[in-house]
Amino acid sequence: MANHEPTASERFINGIIPENPVYRQLLGLCPVLAVTAALKPAITMAGATAFVLICANIIVSSIRHLLKPHLRILVFTLTIATFVTIADRFLAAFLPNMSDVLGPYVPLIIVNCLIISRCEACSSKQGLLPSLGDAIGMSLGFTLALASIAGVRELLGKGQLFEFTILPESIWNGWGIMILPPGAFLTMGLLLGLVEWVSPMFKRGKEEA
Amino acid sequence: MDTFITLILIFVSAAVINNFVLYYFVGICPFLGVSRRVDTAFGMGCAVTFVISIASFLSWVFTFFILRPGAPLATWVWQAFGGDPGTVVDLTIMSYIMYIFVIASSVQFVEMYVRKFFPPLYKAFGVFLPLITTNCAILFACLEILKQVTGDTPWGLHHALVFAIGGGVGFTIAISLMAGLREELDMCDVPKTLKGPGIALIVASILAMAFMGFTGVEKGIATSINSFRAETKAPMEPKIEVLTHPVQIPAQPNPSDMPADAAETDQGSSQEPAGEPESEPNPTENSEKGAEQP
């Protein structure tokens, strides 16, 4: 890793599982916990974050030679803030229900550490193609994480997935706590443990093969 | 509602009921990252409270005078450059960029100022200051102020400041509690896969459950303050007299019926007034007067 710069495809694969932004790097936890009471807002949130991440990475990567070191964080945040404003207005215009549900968490994408850390770690150092691959990979990883947490919470909390009833009330009395704030922390903690537990098995399997 | 009660309610609800960390999930990164020891956690909490107050003050000023629809400064500039006076100037679309700019620059200035004039303070929480720029809690406070200033009952500067300080105090409470718990967790035998952030999140879940117990406290506070005021200020406030008089007045015009019954009840239960002083103070008074008058 230190000697050669990772290529676009490496970056892309990296983002999804090996360096998953949520489970591996614990970045951007604020929306991960806040909007995952159900799958629909979680997917919308992931889409908005992906849009902002990809656009910001493209811009930062193309102006990376002009950046002054002491001003770069400010430039990153202003770039991100511009795209977040676009995403927020878009959601308010075309998906007003989702915009109401997500509320302040759309503007809070600005301070999502995931995007700033990708700008800092990848796109301010590498060219357009690797940073594009990195952005898409990272957003897929983020979507995966959000969807897994939201799926568990919605299924256990209401017995539904995407608002379709999977477990009817006669079988499953929803655990109300799962769609409340404590359920978010609990699900996230347990899934984190699960990922920690499963991933060494995969690694061992790869080494043996 | 009274301004004072509103302020207390804003403070309590920002600090404990809708705690920034455990209810709104803002500021999770430092909550998990800087909560290994109590003293650093407390320092981080104080730094956040400090910055959040300054940023909220600035963002209220900017929102009120520049950003909100029909803001005075923006309207003045619009008209000074020959714009149509009938237009409502609305710059809310600029708000996110403005807030990020305000937060980043205020963190920068606070850091420079503290380093220059309060070196011990800088040593205590100087390292946390740059981290605070990307703390969601501060932007969240600014956004809430934007929502309330453009809302139906606009917040004044005092509301915004009390909200910000309450939020900062709530953040400090949450992160200090968490650090205390994690110091104890170091001694525990945690399953290997859950070590580190996993068990911290589960502990945070239990903390959040505990904080859910505060739900509805604000209504209790409001009613208790109101009843306390009603007791102490009853003679001075006209509204409460209007409420109580109609109960008393009908008893006074017919004293002719009262004396006989009242005298009997007085004789029959002379110890009763001591047992129930609050429930029927006025009838006994009236009956005593009635008994004396003839």
XYZ file of C-alpha atoms in Angstrom:
503
model
C 0.000 0.000 0.000
C 2.733 2.425 0.968
C 4.891 1.820 -2.084
C 2.432 1.890 -4.951
C -0.608 4.026 -5.353
C -3.765 1.918 -5.457
C -5.517 1.849 -8.809
C -9.129 2.654 -9.444
C -10.365 -0.921 -9.238
C -8.410 -1.591 -6.041
C -9.903 1.497 -4.498
C -13.349 0.402 -5.635
C -13.088 -3.068 -4.057
C -11.478 -1.637 -0.925
C -14.406 0.596 -0.180
C -17.060 -2.093 -0.161
C -15.856 -4.673 2.384
C -12.175 -4.528 3.423
C -12.262 -0.853 4.373
C -16.005 -0.477 4.824
C -16.472 3.092 6.018
C -18.931 2.185 8.777
C -17.879 -1.209 10.080
C -14.133 -0.858 9.545
C -13.350 2.827 9.888
C -16.304 3.961 12.041
C -16.802 7.054 9.904
C -19.992 9.003 9.427
C -21.859 7.351 12.268
C -24.292 10.184 12.789
C -26.600 9.354 9.828
C -25.906 5.641 10.279
C -27.590 5.749 13.670
C -30.116 8.483 13.044
C -31.952 7.560 9.838
C -31.900 3.771 10.016
C -35.257 3.261 11.727
C -36.573 2.050 8.356
C -35.089 1.082 5.005
C -36.589 3.807 2.814
C -35.020 6.831 4.540
C -31.788 4.892 4.956
C -31.515 4.234 1.201
C -32.438 7.845 0.395
C -29.775 9.039 2.820
C -27.202 6.715 1.292
C -28.104 8.037 -2.166
C -27.696 11.648 -1.084
C -24.382 10.880 0.601
C -23.172 9.013 -2.487
C -24.072 11.950 -4.743
C -22.206 14.397 -2.528
C -19.218 12.086 -2.076
C -18.801 11.423 -5.797
C -19.214 15.066 -6.828
C -16.913 16.337 -4.088
C -14.272 13.760 -4.957
C -14.397 14.740 -8.642
C -14.027 18.451 -7.851
C -11.318 18.032 -5.228
C -9.368 15.626 -7.389
C -9.417 17.978 -10.366
C -8.288 21.019 -8.359
C -5.809 19.121 -6.183
C -2.774 20.935 -7.620
C -4.178 24.326 -6.715
C -4.860 23.507 -3.057
C -2.856 25.245 -0.371
C -2.206 22.938 2.575
C -3.534 25.207 5.326
C -6.731 26.054 3.452
C -7.592 22.626 2.120
C -10.056 21.619 4.853
C -11.975 24.836 4.308
C -12.081 24.218 0.556
C -13.281 20.654 1.159
C -16.087 21.738 3.454
C -17.218 24.542 1.144
C -17.269 22.177 -1.848
C -19.234 19.646 0.154
C -21.621 22.303 1.461
C -22.426 23.388 -2.095
C -23.323 19.870 -3.197
C -25.272 19.224 -0.013
C -27.363 22.311 -0.733
C -28.092 20.927 -4.199
C -29.010 17.501 -2.785
C -31.181 19.054 -0.091
C -33.127 21.240 -2.534
C -33.528 18.254 -4.872
C -34.959 16.082 -2.096
C -37.273 18.864 -0.943
C -38.582 19.290 -4.489
C -38.964 15.682 -5.652
C -39.227 13.595 -2.477
C -40.883 15.923 0.041
C -41.902 13.063 2.358
C -38.350 11.769 2.609
C -37.107 15.306 3.086
C -39.413 15.677 6.101
C -38.341 12.342 7.574
C -34.636 13.017 7.143
C -34.985 16.559 8.446
C -31.709 18.045 9.650
C -29.677 14.969 8.740
C -29.409 15.934 5.059
C -27.548 19.175 5.832
C -25.509 17.258 8.392
C -23.902 15.374 5.487
C -21.610 18.415 5.322
C -19.861 17.394 8.511
C -19.962 13.679 7.748
C -16.381 12.610 8.482
C -16.570 10.002 5.711
C -16.560 12.571 2.913
C -13.848 14.770 4.384
C -11.672 11.780 5.114
C -12.009 10.495 1.544
C -11.167 13.949 0.171
C -8.147 14.072 2.445
C -6.939 10.495 2.046
C -7.585 9.850 -1.606
C -8.816 12.495 -3.969
C -6.453 15.288 -2.894
C -3.541 12.963 -3.732
C -4.675 10.915 -6.739
C -6.067 11.520 -10.164
C -9.632 11.617 -11.349
C -10.117 7.922 -12.112
C -8.854 6.385 -8.850
C -10.772 8.906 -6.769
C -13.924 8.237 -8.775
C -13.510 4.518 -8.159
C -12.857 5.194 -4.510
C -15.931 7.383 -4.189
C -18.224 4.820 -5.825
C -16.779 1.969 -3.782
C -17.067 3.897 -0.550
C -20.652 4.934 -1.277
C -21.578 1.322 -2.044
C -19.994 0.257 1.226
C -21.847 3.003 3.068
C -25.133 1.993 1.410
C -24.533 -1.627 2.370
C -23.915 -0.702 5.992
C -26.927 1.609 6.220
C -29.173 -0.963 4.555
C -28.048 -3.776 6.857
C -28.663 -1.773 10.024
C -31.956 -0.378 8.756
C -33.087 -3.827 7.634
C -32.460 -5.360 11.045
C -34.101 -2.484 12.861
C -37.187 -2.315 10.650
C -37.668 -6.078 10.679
C -37.339 -6.429 14.438
C -39.079 -3.171 15.257
C -42.129 -3.345 13.009
C -41.914 -6.687 11.231
C -41.651 -4.870 7.893
C -39.155 -4.382 5.101
C -39.594 -1.354 2.806
C -42.939 -0.892 4.580
C -44.178 -4.312 3.353
C -45.212 -6.555 6.206
C -42.934 -9.582 6.401
C -43.799 -10.781 9.877
C -47.510 -10.192 10.604
C -48.500 -9.106 14.075
C -49.960 -12.508 14.892
C -46.452 -14.011 14.767
C -44.248 -11.095 15.709
C -44.951 -8.337 18.192
C -42.609 -5.573 17.077
C -39.896 -4.650 19.506
C -40.641 -0.959 19.911
C -37.205 -0.276 21.322
C -35.550 -1.166 18.012
C -36.973 1.837 16.181
C -36.154 4.172 19.092
C -32.667 5.641 19.666
C -31.357 2.851 21.956
C -32.117 0.267 19.283
C -29.811 2.079 16.868
C -26.851 1.866 19.228
C -27.634 -1.754 20.087
C -27.992 -2.932 16.471
C -24.874 -1.077 15.405
C -22.835 -2.532 18.279
C -23.983 -6.091 17.690
C -23.502 -5.907 13.905
C -20.021 -4.503 14.495
C -19.287 -7.520 16.690
C -20.699 -9.823 14.014
C -18.468 -8.323 11.322
C -15.448 -8.646 13.608
C -16.365 -12.255 14.255
C -17.008 -13.244 10.644
C -14.171 -11.456 8.844
C -11.242 -13.503 10.303
C -12.927 -16.679 9.026
C -12.974 -15.283 5.487
C -9.351 -14.231 5.769
C -8.320 -17.684 6.993
C -10.254 -19.293 4.163
C -8.436 -17.108 1.616
C -5.025 -17.910 3.074
C -5.685 -21.643 3.028
C -6.931 -21.571 -0.561
C -46.222 30.866 27.612
C -43.927 32.824 29.831
C -40.446 33.603 28.513
C -38.773 32.317 31.644
C -40.565 28.977 31.503
C -39.833 28.685 27.778
C -36.145 29.232 28.433
C -36.040 26.630 31.208
C -37.871 24.161 28.996
C -35.523 24.776 26.061
C -32.535 24.231 28.338
C -33.837 21.058 29.974
C -35.027 19.534 26.753
C -31.737 20.246 24.967
C -29.655 19.004 27.882
C -31.359 15.805 28.986
C -34.676 14.988 27.323
C -33.613 15.293 23.702
C -29.949 14.851 24.467
C -27.806 15.751 21.456
C -25.825 12.537 21.528
C -28.276 9.967 22.797
C -31.427 11.215 21.078
C -30.323 13.079 17.950
C -27.078 11.104 17.398
C -25.047 14.200 16.636
C -21.453 14.323 17.822
C -21.058 10.542 17.811
C -17.480 10.695 16.530
C -16.000 12.395 19.624
C -18.476 10.488 21.790
C -16.798 7.240 20.745
C -13.349 8.611 20.001
C -12.500 10.815 22.971
C -14.337 8.945 25.716
C -11.575 6.734 27.061
C -10.731 8.852 30.118
C -12.992 11.078 32.164
C -10.757 14.149 32.261
C -10.180 14.310 28.497
C -13.865 13.637 27.917
C -14.823 16.471 30.237
C -12.322 18.763 28.490
C -13.841 17.899 25.132
C -17.305 18.564 26.503
C -16.269 21.992 27.792
C -14.600 22.857 24.486
C -17.732 21.873 22.576
C -19.956 23.894 24.916
C -17.689 26.902 24.435
C -17.604 26.697 20.650
C -21.284 25.823 20.307
C -22.263 28.968 22.247
C -20.112 31.218 20.071
C -21.201 29.568 16.826
C -24.860 29.758 17.825
C -24.565 33.427 18.727
C -23.000 34.175 15.339
C -25.390 31.992 13.406
C -28.407 33.587 15.096
C -27.104 37.032 14.171
C -26.459 35.974 10.584
C -29.775 34.184 10.284
C -31.796 37.009 11.744
C -30.210 39.880 9.864
C -29.131 38.295 6.579
C -30.464 34.831 5.835
C -34.119 34.630 6.857
C -36.850 35.635 4.376
C -37.272 39.390 4.594
C -34.144 39.897 6.687
C -33.374 43.587 7.280
C -29.759 43.754 6.102
C -30.305 41.730 2.930
C -33.422 43.772 2.094
C -31.532 47.009 2.651
C -28.727 45.959 0.302
C -31.272 44.810 -2.281
C -33.031 48.162 -2.200
C -29.792 50.155 -2.079
C -28.825 48.605 -5.392
C -32.138 49.548 -6.911
C -34.108 46.337 -6.412
C -37.877 46.262 -6.368
C -39.019 47.229 -2.830
C -41.932 44.793 -2.966
C -39.675 41.733 -3.253
C -39.116 39.550 -0.197
C -35.402 38.815 -0.106
C -34.764 35.187 0.873
C -31.207 33.952 1.229
C -31.936 30.745 3.160
C -30.422 28.710 0.348
C -27.052 30.142 1.360
C -27.468 29.027 4.956
C -25.436 25.792 4.919
C -22.398 27.382 3.314
C -22.709 30.337 5.659
C -22.890 28.146 8.756
C -19.917 26.023 7.776
C -17.960 29.193 7.168
C -19.034 30.615 10.520
C -18.184 27.424 12.403
C -14.814 26.919 10.748
C -13.739 30.504 11.235
C -15.019 30.754 14.798
C -13.123 27.593 15.736
C -10.021 29.086 14.167
C -10.414 32.377 16.026
C -11.231 30.716 19.332
C -8.125 28.588 19.004
C -5.897 31.595 18.272
C -7.450 33.691 21.033
C -7.236 30.970 23.649
C -3.651 30.144 22.718
C -2.622 33.781 23.012
C -4.465 34.826 26.155
C -5.226 31.678 28.171
C -2.284 29.291 27.744
C -3.384 26.927 30.567
C -6.837 26.635 29.002
C -5.214 25.996 25.626
C -3.158 23.202 27.150
C -6.311 21.741 28.662
C -8.461 21.538 25.555
C -6.466 23.039 22.723
C -5.942 19.703 21.023
C -9.670 19.169 20.673
C -10.414 22.498 19.046
C -9.532 21.618 15.426
C -11.575 18.428 15.731
C -14.638 20.427 16.653
C -15.017 21.903 13.158
C -16.384 18.616 11.947
C -18.472 17.971 15.040
C -22.043 17.565 13.866
C -23.430 18.889 17.155
C -22.474 22.459 16.306
C -23.934 22.461 12.807
C -27.015 20.764 14.237
C -27.478 23.606 16.733
C -27.134 26.153 13.919
C -29.709 24.309 11.798
C -32.155 24.131 14.690
C -31.752 27.880 15.166
C -32.424 28.402 11.445
C -35.560 26.272 11.707
C -36.830 28.158 14.739
C -35.969 31.657 13.513
C -37.863 31.065 10.270
C -40.671 29.299 12.137
C -44.001 30.548 13.448
C -42.778 31.821 16.819
C -39.279 33.074 16.018
C -36.591 32.551 18.613
C -34.796 35.528 20.047
C -31.083 35.619 20.740
C -31.649 34.471 24.328
C -33.540 31.372 23.176
C -30.741 30.479 20.770
C -28.038 30.931 23.411
C -29.900 28.922 26.043
C -30.506 26.156 23.511
C -26.823 26.078 22.569
C -25.587 26.010 26.157
C -28.141 23.341 27.042
C -26.974 21.251 24.126
C -23.345 21.665 25.137
C -24.115 20.715 28.735
C -26.031 17.670 27.519
C -23.088 16.659 25.348
C -20.726 17.057 28.319
C -23.001 14.965 30.544
C -23.267 12.190 27.955
C -19.568 12.033 27.096
C -18.467 12.171 30.755
C -20.879 9.391 31.735
C -19.663 7.342 28.806
C -16.001 7.878 29.747
C -16.687 6.830 33.337
C -18.351 3.658 32.112
C -15.541 2.898 29.688
C -12.907 3.292 32.386
C -14.717 0.572 34.299
C -15.117 -1.502 31.129
C -11.339 -1.760 30.796
C -11.320 -4.046 33.817
C -14.088 -6.263 32.445
C -13.781 -9.431 30.446
C -15.448 -8.386 27.213
C -15.897 -10.919 24.377
C -13.037 -10.505 21.930
C -15.182 -9.569 18.949
C -16.985 -6.811 20.828
C -13.874 -5.147 22.240
C -13.482 -1.441 21.539
C -16.303 0.300 19.685
C -18.695 -2.653 19.751
C -19.152 -2.771 23.495
C -19.040 1.042 23.638
C -22.059 1.188 21.328
C -23.946 -1.358 23.419
C -23.191 0.634 26.572
C -24.372 3.753 24.741
C -27.602 1.923 23.960
C -28.200 1.307 27.664
C -27.379 4.954 28.408
C -29.871 6.008 25.745
C -32.507 3.806 27.365
C -31.797 5.514 30.686
C -32.155 8.928 29.078
C -35.475 7.867 27.551
C -36.743 7.933 31.121
C -36.639 11.723 30.970
C -39.362 11.799 28.299
C -42.238 13.966 29.458
C -40.249 15.658 32.199
C -40.736 19.012 30.464
C -44.509 18.862 30.968
C -44.023 18.172 34.662
C -41.633 21.098 34.976
C -44.038 23.418 33.175
C -47.001 22.473 35.374
C -45.007 22.633 38.591
C -43.597 26.071 37.753
C -47.062 27.259 36.800
C -48.646 25.982 40.005
C -45.798 27.431 42.088
C -46.389 30.803 40.474
C -50.125 30.512 40.952
C -49.594 29.945 44.674
C -47.103 32.726 45.249
C -48.469 35.359 42.927
C -52.179 34.676 43.196
C -53.210 38.077 44.642
C -51.123 40.010 42.112
C -52.135 38.305 38.901
C -55.561 39.251 37.622
C -56.013 36.107 35.497
C -56.022 33.798 38.474
C -58.484 35.978 40.403
C -60.902 35.693 37.528
C -60.647 31.952 37.842
C -61.094 31.774 41.603
C -63.725 34.450 42.207
C -66.691 32.787 40.558
C -66.252 29.926 43.002
C -66.228 32.186 46.031
C -68.792 34.742 44.994
C -71.859 32.508 44.886
C -71.182 31.448 48.459
C -71.241 34.989 49.796
C -74.574 36.349 48.474
C -76.644 33.769 50.346
C -75.357 33.798 53.878
C -78.920 33.212 55.045
C -78.736 29.547 54.058
C -75.242 29.024 55.299
C -75.249 29.812 59.003
C -77.525 27.007 60.128
C -75.701 24.287 58.144
C -72.307 25.779 58.787
C -72.883 26.083 62.493
C -73.954 22.448 62.632
C -70.989 21.243 60.630
C -68.675 23.339 62.759
C -69.976 21.853 65.911
C -70.112 18.370 64.485
C -66.611 18.329 63.097
C -64.525 20.937 64.790
C -61.330 19.066 64.039
C -62.004 18.819 60.345
C -60.369 22.099 59.219
C -57.023 20.867 60.529
C -57.339 17.683 58.507
C -58.404 19.327 55.256
C -57.025 22.817 55.216
C -56.730 23.244 51.455
C -59.821 21.607 50.100
C -62.454 23.757 51.800
C -60.883 26.846 53.271
C -63.425 29.295 51.917
C -66.681 27.661 53.065
C -65.406 27.460 56.631
C -64.370 31.097 56.519
C -67.732 32.052 55.182
C -69.520 29.961 57.732
C -67.525 31.474 60.552
C -68.363 34.932 59.308
C -71.935 33.910 58.895
C -71.992 32.540 62.402
C -70.541 35.715 63.829
C -72.799 38.061 61.921
C -76.101 37.107 63.527
